[in-house]
Amino acid sequence: EEHDIMPKANLTREELAALLGLRAQTLASWACRNRGPRFWRRRKRVLYRAGDIAAWLADPVAYDAARATSSPS
């Protein structure tokens, strides 16, 4: 059985950083280099979907590699 560590469907950068024990700035830096979970913007807020977080946590190296080779939207 898979454990759901996500408190809700979408997390802010600050919430995800706290969950992972990182600084929000670390996630921002990763985002600039196509690392870490995919994110989307809602107005000025950066949000991460629980499914993207789970996929990244399952295999960060493969996830980042796939993200780096995908075409930008």
PDB file of C-alpha atoms in Angstrom:
ATOM      1  CA  GLU A   1       0.000   0.000   0.000  1.00  0.00           C
ATOM      2  CA  GLU A   2       1.293   3.409  -0.956  1.00  0.00           C
ATOM      3  CA  HIS A   3       1.472   6.062   1.757  1.00  0.00           C
ATOM      4  CA  ASP A   4       0.158   9.487   0.891  1.00  0.00           C
ATOM      5  CA  ILE A   5       2.417  12.126   2.433  1.00  0.00           C
ATOM      6  CA  MET A   6       0.733  14.989   0.597  1.00  0.00           C
ATOM      7  CA  PRO A   7      -1.553  17.020   2.833  1.00  0.00           C
ATOM      8  CA  LYS A   8      -3.488  18.315  -0.197  1.00  0.00           C
ATOM      9  CA  ALA A   9      -3.628  18.147  -4.004  1.00  0.00           C
ATOM     10  CA  ASN A  10      -1.508  21.258  -4.658  1.00  0.00           C
ATOM     11  CA  LEU A  11       1.315  22.587  -2.533  1.00  0.00           C
ATOM     12  CA  THR A  12       2.956  25.992  -2.610  1.00  0.00           C
ATOM     13  CA  ARG A  13       6.729  26.157  -2.956  1.00  0.00           C
ATOM     14  CA  GLU A  14       6.990  27.008   0.744  1.00  0.00           C
ATOM     15  CA  GLU A  15       4.782  24.065   1.757  1.00  0.00           C
ATOM     16  CA  LEU A  16       6.749  21.630  -0.387  1.00  0.00           C
ATOM     17  CA  ALA A  17      10.051  22.967   0.923  1.00  0.00           C
ATOM     18  CA  ALA A  18       8.870  22.444   4.515  1.00  0.00           C
ATOM     19  CA  LEU A  19       7.672  18.918   3.689  1.00  0.00           C
ATOM     20  CA  LEU A  20      11.040  18.036   2.135  1.00  0.00           C
ATOM     21  CA  GLY A  21      13.165  19.847   4.708  1.00  0.00           C
ATOM     22  CA  LEU A  22      14.528  22.260   2.107  1.00  0.00           C
ATOM     23  CA  ARG A  23      14.520  26.007   1.641  1.00  0.00           C
ATOM     24  CA  ALA A  24      11.996  27.413  -0.837  1.00  0.00           C
ATOM     25  CA  GLN A  25      14.942  29.065  -2.599  1.00  0.00           C
ATOM     26  CA  THR A  26      16.413  25.604  -3.282  1.00  0.00           C
ATOM     27  CA  LEU A  27      13.247  24.581  -5.118  1.00  0.00           C
ATOM     28  CA  ALA A  28      13.296  27.867  -7.047  1.00  0.00           C
ATOM     29  CA  SER A  29      16.902  27.260  -8.049  1.00  0.00           C
ATOM     30  CA  TRP A  30      16.088  23.717  -9.179  1.00  0.00           C
ATOM     31  CA  ALA A  31      13.144  24.993 -11.205  1.00  0.00           C
ATOM     32  CA  CYS A  32      15.477  27.301 -13.145  1.00  0.00           C
ATOM     33  CA  ARG A  33      17.565  24.257 -14.066  1.00  0.00           C
ATOM     34  CA  ASN A  34      14.632  21.904 -14.897  1.00  0.00           C
ATOM     35  CA  ARG A  35      15.168  19.892 -11.738  1.00  0.00           C
ATOM     36  CA  GLY A  36      12.659  18.859  -9.106  1.00  0.00           C
ATOM     37  CA  PRO A  37       8.931  18.341  -9.558  1.00  0.00           C
ATOM     38  CA  ARG A  38       7.079  20.179 -12.313  1.00  0.00           C
ATOM     39  CA  PHE A  39       5.230  23.266 -11.157  1.00  0.00           C
ATOM     40  CA  TRP A  40       2.610  25.610 -12.489  1.00  0.00           C
ATOM     41  CA  ARG A  41       1.671  29.166 -11.715  1.00  0.00           C
ATOM     42  CA  ARG A  42      -1.658  30.427 -10.509  1.00  0.00           C
ATOM     43  CA  ARG A  43      -1.469  34.158 -10.686  1.00  0.00           C
ATOM     44  CA  LYS A  44       1.794  34.866  -8.866  1.00  0.00           C
ATOM     45  CA  ARG A  45       1.846  31.665  -6.826  1.00  0.00           C
ATOM     46  CA  VAL A  46       3.973  28.670  -7.759  1.00  0.00           C
ATOM     47  CA  LEU A  47       2.137  25.401  -7.131  1.00  0.00           C
ATOM     48  CA  TYR A  48       3.173  21.768  -7.292  1.00  0.00           C
ATOM     49  CA  ARG A  49       0.688  18.964  -8.001  1.00  0.00           C
ATOM     50  CA  ALA A  50       0.787  15.980  -5.652  1.00  0.00           C
ATOM     51  CA  GLY A  51       1.154  13.571  -8.592  1.00  0.00           C
ATOM     52  CA  ASP A  52       4.210  15.417  -9.912  1.00  0.00           C
ATOM     53  CA  ILE A  53       5.753  15.435  -6.439  1.00  0.00           C
ATOM     54  CA  ALA A  54       5.134  11.702  -6.004  1.00  0.00           C
ATOM     55  CA  ALA A  55       6.601  10.902  -9.437  1.00  0.00           C
ATOM     56  CA  TRP A  56       9.697  12.950  -8.687  1.00  0.00           C
ATOM     57  CA  LEU A  57      10.158  11.397  -5.241  1.00  0.00           C
ATOM     58  CA  ALA A  58       9.853   7.889  -6.724  1.00  0.00           C
ATOM     59  CA  ASP A  59      12.806   8.410  -9.092  1.00  0.00           C
ATOM     60  CA  PRO A  60      14.304  11.918  -9.048  1.00  0.00           C
ATOM     61  CA  VAL A  61      17.129  11.182 -11.497  1.00  0.00           C
ATOM     62  CA  ALA A  62      14.881   9.711 -14.201  1.00  0.00           C
ATOM     63  CA  TYR A  63      12.226  12.385 -13.628  1.00  0.00           C
ATOM     64  CA  ASP A  64      14.753  15.224 -13.976  1.00  0.00           C
ATOM     65  CA  ALA A  65      16.276  13.614 -17.076  1.00  0.00           C
ATOM     66  CA  ALA A  66      12.857  13.323 -18.721  1.00  0.00           C
ATOM     67  CA  ARG A  67      12.058  16.907 -17.774  1.00  0.00           C
ATOM     68  CA  ALA A  68      15.321  18.186 -19.247  1.00  0.00           C
ATOM     69  CA  THR A  69      14.654  16.513 -22.605  1.00  0.00           C
ATOM     70  CA  SER A  70      10.984  17.493 -22.909  1.00  0.00           C
ATOM     71  CA  SER A  71      10.145  20.507 -25.025  1.00  0.00           C
ATOM     72  CA  PRO A  72       9.064  23.656 -23.153  1.00  0.00           C
ATOM     73  CA  SER A  73       5.368  24.496 -23.238  1.00  0.00           C
TER      74      SER A  73
END
